[in-house]
JSON list of C-alpha atoms in Angstrom, two decimals:
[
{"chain": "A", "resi": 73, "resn": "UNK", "atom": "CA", "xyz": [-28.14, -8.41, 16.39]},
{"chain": "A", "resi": 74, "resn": "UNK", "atom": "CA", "xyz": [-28.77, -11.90, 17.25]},
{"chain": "A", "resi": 75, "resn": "UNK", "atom": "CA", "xyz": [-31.06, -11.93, 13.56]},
{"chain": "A", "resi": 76, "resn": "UNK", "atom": "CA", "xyz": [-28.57, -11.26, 10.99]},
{"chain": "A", "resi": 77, "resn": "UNK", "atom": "CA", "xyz": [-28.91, -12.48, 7.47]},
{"chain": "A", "resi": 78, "resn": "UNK", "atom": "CA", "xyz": [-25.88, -15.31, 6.11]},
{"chain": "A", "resi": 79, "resn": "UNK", "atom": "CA", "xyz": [-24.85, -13.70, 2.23]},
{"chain": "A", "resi": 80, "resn": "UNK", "atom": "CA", "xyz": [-24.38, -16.84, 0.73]},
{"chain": "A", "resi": 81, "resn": "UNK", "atom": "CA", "xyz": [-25.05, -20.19, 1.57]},
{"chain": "A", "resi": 82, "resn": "UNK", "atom": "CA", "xyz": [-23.22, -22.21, -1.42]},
{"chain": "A", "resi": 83, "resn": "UNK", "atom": "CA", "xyz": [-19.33, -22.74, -0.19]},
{"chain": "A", "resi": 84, "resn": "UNK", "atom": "CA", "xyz": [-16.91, -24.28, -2.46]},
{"chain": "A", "resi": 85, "resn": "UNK", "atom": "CA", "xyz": [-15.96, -27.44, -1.31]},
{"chain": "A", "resi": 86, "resn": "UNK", "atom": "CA", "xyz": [-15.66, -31.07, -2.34]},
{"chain": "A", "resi": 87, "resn": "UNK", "atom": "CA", "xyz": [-18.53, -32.92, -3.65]},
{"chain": "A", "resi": 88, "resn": "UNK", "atom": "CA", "xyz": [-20.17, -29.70, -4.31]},
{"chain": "A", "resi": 89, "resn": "UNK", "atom": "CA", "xyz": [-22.13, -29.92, -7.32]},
{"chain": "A", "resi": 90, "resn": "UNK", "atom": "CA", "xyz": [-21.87, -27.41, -9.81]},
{"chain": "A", "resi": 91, "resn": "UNK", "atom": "CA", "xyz": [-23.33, -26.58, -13.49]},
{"chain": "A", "resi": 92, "resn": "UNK", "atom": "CA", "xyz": [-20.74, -25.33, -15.81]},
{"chain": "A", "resi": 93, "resn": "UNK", "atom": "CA", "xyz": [-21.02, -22.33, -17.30]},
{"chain": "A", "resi": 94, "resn": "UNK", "atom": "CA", "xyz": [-18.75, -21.80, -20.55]},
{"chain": "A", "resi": 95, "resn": "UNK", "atom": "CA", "xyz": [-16.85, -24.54, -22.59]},
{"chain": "A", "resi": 96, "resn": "UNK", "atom": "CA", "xyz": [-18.26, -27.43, -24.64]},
{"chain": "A", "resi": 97, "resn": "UNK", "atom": "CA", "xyz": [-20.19, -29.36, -21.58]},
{"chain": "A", "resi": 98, "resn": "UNK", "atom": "CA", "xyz": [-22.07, -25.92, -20.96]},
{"chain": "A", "resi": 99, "resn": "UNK", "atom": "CA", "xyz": [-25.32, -26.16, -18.68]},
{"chain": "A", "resi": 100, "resn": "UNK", "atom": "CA", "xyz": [-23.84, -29.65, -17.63]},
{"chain": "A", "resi": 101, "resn": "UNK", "atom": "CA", "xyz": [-23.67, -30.55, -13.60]},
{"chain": "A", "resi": 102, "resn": "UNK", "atom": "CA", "xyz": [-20.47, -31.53, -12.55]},
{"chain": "A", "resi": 103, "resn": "UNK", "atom": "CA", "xyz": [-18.96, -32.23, -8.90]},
{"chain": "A", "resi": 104, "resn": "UNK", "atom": "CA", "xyz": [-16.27, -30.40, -7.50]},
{"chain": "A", "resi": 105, "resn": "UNK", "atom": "CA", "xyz": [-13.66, -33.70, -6.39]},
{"chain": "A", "resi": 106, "resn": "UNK", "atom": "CA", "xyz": [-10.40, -31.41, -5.43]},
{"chain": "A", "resi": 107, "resn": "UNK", "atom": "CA", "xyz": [-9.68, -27.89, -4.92]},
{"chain": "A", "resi": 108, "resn": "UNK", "atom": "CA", "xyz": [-6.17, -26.73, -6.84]},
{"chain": "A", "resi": 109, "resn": "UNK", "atom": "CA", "xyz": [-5.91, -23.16, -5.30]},
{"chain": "A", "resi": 110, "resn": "UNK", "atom": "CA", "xyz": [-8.40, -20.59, -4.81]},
{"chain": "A", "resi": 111, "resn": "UNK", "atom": "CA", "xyz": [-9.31, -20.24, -8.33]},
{"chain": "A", "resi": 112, "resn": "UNK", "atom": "CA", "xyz": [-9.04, -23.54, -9.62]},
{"chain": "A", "resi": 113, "resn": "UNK", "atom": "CA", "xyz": [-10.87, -26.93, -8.72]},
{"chain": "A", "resi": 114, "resn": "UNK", "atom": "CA", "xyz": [-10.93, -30.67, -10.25]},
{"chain": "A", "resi": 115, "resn": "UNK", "atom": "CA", "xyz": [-14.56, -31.20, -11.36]},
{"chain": "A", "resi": 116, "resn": "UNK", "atom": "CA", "xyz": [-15.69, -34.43, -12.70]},
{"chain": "A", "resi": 117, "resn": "UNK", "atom": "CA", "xyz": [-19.29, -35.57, -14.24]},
{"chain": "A", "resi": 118, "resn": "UNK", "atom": "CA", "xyz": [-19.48, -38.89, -15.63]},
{"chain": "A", "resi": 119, "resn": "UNK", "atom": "CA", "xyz": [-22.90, -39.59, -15.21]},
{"chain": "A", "resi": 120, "resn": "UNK", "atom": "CA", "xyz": [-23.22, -36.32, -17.21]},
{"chain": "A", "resi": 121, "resn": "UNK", "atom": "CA", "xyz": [-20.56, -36.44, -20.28]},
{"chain": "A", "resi": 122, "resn": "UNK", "atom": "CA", "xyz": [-18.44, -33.60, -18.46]},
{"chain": "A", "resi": 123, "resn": "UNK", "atom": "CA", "xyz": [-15.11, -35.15, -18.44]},
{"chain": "A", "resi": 124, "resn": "UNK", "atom": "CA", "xyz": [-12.50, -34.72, -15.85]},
{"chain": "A", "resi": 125, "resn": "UNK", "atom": "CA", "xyz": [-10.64, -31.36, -16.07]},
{"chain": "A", "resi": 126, "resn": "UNK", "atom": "CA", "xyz": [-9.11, -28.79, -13.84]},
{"chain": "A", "resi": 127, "resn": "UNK", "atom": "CA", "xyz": [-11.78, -25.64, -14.26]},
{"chain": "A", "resi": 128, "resn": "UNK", "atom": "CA", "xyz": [-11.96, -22.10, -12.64]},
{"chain": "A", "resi": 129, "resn": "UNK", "atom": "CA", "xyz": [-14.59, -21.16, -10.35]},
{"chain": "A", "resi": 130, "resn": "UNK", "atom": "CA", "xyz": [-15.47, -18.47, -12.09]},
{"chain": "A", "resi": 131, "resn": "UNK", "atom": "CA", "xyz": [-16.71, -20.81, -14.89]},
{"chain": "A", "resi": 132, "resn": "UNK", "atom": "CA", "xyz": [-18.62, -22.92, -13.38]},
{"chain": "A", "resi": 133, "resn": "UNK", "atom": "CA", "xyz": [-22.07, -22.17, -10.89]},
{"chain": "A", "resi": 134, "resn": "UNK", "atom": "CA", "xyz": [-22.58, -23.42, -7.27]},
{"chain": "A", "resi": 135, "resn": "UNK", "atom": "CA", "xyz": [-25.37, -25.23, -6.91]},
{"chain": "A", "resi": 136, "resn": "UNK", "atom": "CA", "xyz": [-27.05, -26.06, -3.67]},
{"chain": "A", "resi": 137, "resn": "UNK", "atom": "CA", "xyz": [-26.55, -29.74, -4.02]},
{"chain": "A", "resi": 138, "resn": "UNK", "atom": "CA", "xyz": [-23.86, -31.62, -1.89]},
{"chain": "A", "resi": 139, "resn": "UNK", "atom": "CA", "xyz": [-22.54, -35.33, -2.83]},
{"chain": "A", "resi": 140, "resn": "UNK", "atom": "CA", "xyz": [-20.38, -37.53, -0.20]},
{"chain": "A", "resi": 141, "resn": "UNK", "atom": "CA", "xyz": [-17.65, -38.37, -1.84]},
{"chain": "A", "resi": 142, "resn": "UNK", "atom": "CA", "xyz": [-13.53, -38.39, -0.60]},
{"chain": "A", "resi": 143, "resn": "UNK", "atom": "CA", "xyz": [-11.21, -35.46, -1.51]},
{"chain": "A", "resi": 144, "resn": "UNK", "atom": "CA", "xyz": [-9.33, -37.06, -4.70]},
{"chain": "A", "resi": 145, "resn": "UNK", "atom": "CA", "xyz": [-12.22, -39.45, -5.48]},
{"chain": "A", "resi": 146, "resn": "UNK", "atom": "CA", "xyz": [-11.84, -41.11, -8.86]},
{"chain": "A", "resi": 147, "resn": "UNK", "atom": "CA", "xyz": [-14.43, -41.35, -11.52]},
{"chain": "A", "resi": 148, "resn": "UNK", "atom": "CA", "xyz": [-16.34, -44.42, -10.32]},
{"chain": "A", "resi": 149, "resn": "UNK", "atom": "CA", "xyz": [-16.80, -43.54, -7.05]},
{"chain": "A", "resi": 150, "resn": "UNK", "atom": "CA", "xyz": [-18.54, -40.22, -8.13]},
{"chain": "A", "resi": 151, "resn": "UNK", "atom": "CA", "xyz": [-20.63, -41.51, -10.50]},
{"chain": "A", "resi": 152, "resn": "UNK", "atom": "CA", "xyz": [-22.04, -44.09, -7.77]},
{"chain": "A", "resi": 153, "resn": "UNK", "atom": "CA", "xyz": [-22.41, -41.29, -5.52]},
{"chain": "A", "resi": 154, "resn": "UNK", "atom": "CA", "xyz": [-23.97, -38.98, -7.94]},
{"chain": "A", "resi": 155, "resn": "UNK", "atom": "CA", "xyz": [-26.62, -41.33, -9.17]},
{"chain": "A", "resi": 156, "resn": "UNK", "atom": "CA", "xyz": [-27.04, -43.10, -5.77]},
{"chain": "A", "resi": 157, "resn": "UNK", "atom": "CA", "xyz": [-27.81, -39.30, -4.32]},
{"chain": "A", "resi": 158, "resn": "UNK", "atom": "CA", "xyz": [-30.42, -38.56, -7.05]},
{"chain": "A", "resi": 159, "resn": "UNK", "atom": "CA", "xyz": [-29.08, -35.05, -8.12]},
{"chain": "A", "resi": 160, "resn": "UNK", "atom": "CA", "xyz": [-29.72, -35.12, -11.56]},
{"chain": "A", "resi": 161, "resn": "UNK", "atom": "CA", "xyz": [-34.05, -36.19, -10.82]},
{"chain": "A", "resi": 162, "resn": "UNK", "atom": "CA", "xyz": [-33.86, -33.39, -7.93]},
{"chain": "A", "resi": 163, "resn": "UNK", "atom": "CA", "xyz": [-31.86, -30.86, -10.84]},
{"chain": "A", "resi": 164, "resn": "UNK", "atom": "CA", "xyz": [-34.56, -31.71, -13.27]},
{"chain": "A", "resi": 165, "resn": "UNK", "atom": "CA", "xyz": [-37.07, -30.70, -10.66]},
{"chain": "A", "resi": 166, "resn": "UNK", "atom": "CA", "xyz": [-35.69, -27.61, -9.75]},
{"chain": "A", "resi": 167, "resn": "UNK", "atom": "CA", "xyz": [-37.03, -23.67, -10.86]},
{"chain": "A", "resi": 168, "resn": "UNK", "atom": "CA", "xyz": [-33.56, -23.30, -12.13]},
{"chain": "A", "resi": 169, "resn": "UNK", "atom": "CA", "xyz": [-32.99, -26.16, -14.65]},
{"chain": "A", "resi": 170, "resn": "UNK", "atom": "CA", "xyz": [-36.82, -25.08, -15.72]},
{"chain": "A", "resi": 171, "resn": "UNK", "atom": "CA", "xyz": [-35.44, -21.61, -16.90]},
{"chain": "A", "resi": 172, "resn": "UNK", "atom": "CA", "xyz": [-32.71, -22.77, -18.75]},
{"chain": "A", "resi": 173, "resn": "UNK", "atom": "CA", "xyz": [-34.73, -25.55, -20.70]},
{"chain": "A", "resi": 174, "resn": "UNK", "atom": "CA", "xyz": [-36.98, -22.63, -21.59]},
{"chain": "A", "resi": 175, "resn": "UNK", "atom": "CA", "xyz": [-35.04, -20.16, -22.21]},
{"chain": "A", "resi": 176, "resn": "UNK", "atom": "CA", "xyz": [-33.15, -23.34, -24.94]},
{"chain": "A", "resi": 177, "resn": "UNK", "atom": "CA", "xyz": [-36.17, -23.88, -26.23]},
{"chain": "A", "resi": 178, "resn": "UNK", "atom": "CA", "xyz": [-37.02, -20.02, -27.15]},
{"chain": "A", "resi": 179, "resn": "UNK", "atom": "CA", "xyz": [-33.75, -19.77, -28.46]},
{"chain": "A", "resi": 180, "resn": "UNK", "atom": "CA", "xyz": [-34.05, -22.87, -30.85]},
{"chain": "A", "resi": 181, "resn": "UNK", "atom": "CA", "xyz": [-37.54, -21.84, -31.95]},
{"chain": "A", "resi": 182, "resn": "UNK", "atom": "CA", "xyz": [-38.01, -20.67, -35.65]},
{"chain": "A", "resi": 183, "resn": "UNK", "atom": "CA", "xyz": [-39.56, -17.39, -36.89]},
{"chain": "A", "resi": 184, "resn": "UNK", "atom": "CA", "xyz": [-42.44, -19.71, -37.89]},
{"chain": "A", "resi": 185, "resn": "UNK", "atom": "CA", "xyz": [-43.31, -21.10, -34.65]},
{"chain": "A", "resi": 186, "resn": "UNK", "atom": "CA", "xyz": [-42.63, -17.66, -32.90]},
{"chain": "A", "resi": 187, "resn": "UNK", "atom": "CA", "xyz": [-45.67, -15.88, -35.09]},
{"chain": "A", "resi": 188, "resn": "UNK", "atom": "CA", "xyz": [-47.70, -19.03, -34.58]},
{"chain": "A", "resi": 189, "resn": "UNK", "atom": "CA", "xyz": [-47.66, -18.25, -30.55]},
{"chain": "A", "resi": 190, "resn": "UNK", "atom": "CA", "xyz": [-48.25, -14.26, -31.17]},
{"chain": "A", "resi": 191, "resn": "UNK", "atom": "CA", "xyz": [-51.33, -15.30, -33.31]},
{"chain": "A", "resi": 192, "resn": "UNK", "atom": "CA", "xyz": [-52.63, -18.07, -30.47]},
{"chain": "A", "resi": 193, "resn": "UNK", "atom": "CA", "xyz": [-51.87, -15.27, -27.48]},
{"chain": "A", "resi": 194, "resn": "UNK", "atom": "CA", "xyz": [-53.28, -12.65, -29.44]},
{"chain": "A", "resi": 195, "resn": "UNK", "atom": "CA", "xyz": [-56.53, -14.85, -29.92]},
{"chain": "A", "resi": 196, "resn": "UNK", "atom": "CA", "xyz": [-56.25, -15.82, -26.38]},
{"chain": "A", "resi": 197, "resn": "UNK", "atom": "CA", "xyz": [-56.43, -12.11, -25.07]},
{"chain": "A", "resi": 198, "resn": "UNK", "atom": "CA", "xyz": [-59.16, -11.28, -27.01]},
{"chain": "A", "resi": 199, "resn": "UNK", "atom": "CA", "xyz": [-61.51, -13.68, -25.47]},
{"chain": "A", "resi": 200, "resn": "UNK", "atom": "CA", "xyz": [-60.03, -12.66, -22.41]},
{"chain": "A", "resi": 201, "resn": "UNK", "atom": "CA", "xyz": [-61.47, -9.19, -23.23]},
{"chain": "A", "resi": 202, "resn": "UNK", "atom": "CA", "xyz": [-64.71, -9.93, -24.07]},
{"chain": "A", "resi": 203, "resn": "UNK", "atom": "CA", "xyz": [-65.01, -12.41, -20.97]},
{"chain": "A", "resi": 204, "resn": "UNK", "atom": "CA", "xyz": [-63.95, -9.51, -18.94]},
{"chain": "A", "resi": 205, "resn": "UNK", "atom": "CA", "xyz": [-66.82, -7.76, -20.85]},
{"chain": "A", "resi": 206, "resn": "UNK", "atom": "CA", "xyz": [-69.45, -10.16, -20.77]},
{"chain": "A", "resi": 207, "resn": "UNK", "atom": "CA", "xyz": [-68.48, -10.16, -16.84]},
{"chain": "A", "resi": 208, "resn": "UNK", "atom": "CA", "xyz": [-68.90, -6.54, -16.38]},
{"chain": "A", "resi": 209, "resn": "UNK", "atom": "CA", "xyz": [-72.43, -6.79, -18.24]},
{"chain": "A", "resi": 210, "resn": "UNK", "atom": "CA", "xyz": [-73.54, -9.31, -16.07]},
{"chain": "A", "resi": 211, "resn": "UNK", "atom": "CA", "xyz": [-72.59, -7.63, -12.88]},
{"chain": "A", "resi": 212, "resn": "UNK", "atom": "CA", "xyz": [-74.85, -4.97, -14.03]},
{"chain": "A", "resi": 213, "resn": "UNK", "atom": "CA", "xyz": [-77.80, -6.78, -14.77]},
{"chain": "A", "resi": 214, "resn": "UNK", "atom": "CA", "xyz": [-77.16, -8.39, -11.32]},
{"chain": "A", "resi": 215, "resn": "UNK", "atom": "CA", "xyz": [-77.35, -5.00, -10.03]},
{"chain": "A", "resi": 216, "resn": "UNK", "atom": "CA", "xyz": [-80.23, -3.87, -11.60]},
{"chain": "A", "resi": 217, "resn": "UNK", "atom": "CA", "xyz": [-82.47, -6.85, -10.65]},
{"chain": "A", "resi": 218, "resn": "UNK", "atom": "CA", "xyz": [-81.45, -7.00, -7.30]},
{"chain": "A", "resi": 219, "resn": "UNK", "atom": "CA", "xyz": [-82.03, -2.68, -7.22]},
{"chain": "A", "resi": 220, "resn": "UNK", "atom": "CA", "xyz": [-85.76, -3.73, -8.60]},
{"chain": "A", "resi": 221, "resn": "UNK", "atom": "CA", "xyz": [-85.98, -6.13, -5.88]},
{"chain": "A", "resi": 222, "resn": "UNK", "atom": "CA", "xyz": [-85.14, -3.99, -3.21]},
{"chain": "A", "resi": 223, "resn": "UNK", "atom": "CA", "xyz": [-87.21, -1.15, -4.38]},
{"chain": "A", "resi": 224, "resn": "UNK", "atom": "CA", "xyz": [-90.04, -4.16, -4.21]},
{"chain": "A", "resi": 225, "resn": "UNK", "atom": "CA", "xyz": [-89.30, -4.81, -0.85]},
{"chain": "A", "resi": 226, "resn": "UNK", "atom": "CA", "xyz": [-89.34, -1.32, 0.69]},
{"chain": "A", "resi": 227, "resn": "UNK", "atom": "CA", "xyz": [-92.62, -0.90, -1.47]}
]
């Protein structure tokens, strides 16, 4: 009992950073500065182009990144507290951000480029095969000399 598992981790609260989801600064981090109701919360992200707007939750993602900054804060103090935290380096760093460039840049890529990569894979694992082949053959060999060796030995 005294080992449970906590659900979630990421509260909504202020100076919560989050990445919104869907509307024209999508995949953008912003920081929560004052929650409306339940549903609703003032997010602001200067230091990112998202402007100042009253957004739903259920647009936007928690992240697990936490600013200081006052309930009501205006738009200087959170960009000074954004960029004096680091966020956007440690955002750039993270598995998540990493995904989403990716998965951008397979969605921009052209027909084109797309066959180009089959082609170079398709090469690839064909040397992997024959590798794997040329590995198999020489375990063999190694098998067979040190077999005549042995055979040598109990001679």
């Amino acid at each position: 009992m005294g080992n449970q598992r906590v659900s979630f981790k990421r509260y909504v609260e202020v100076g919560r950073v989050v990445l919104v989801s869907n509307d024209e600064s999508k995949n953008n981090l912003a920081t929560i500065v004052e929650i409306v109701d339940q549903n609703r919360g003032v997010i602001d992200g200067p230091s990112t182009g998202v402007p100042r707007q009253v957004m739903a939750f259920r647009n936007m993602n928690l992240t697990g990144f936490v600013i200081k900054v006052p309930r009501g804060a205006g738009t200087p103090v959170v960009k000074k507290a954004f960029e004096a935290s680091g966020v956007k380096e440690k955002w750039e760093s993270s598995k998540w951000a990493k995904t989403l460039k990716a998965r951008e840049a397979r969605k921009n890529t052209s027909d084109c480029t797309l066959m180009a990569l089959y082609f170079a894979w398709d090469t690839c694992a064909d040397r992997l095969l024959v590798d794997r082949f040329r590995i198999q053959v020489l375990k063999k060999q190694r098998r067979s000399i040190i077999g005549a060796a042995a055979k040598k030995v109990q001679a």
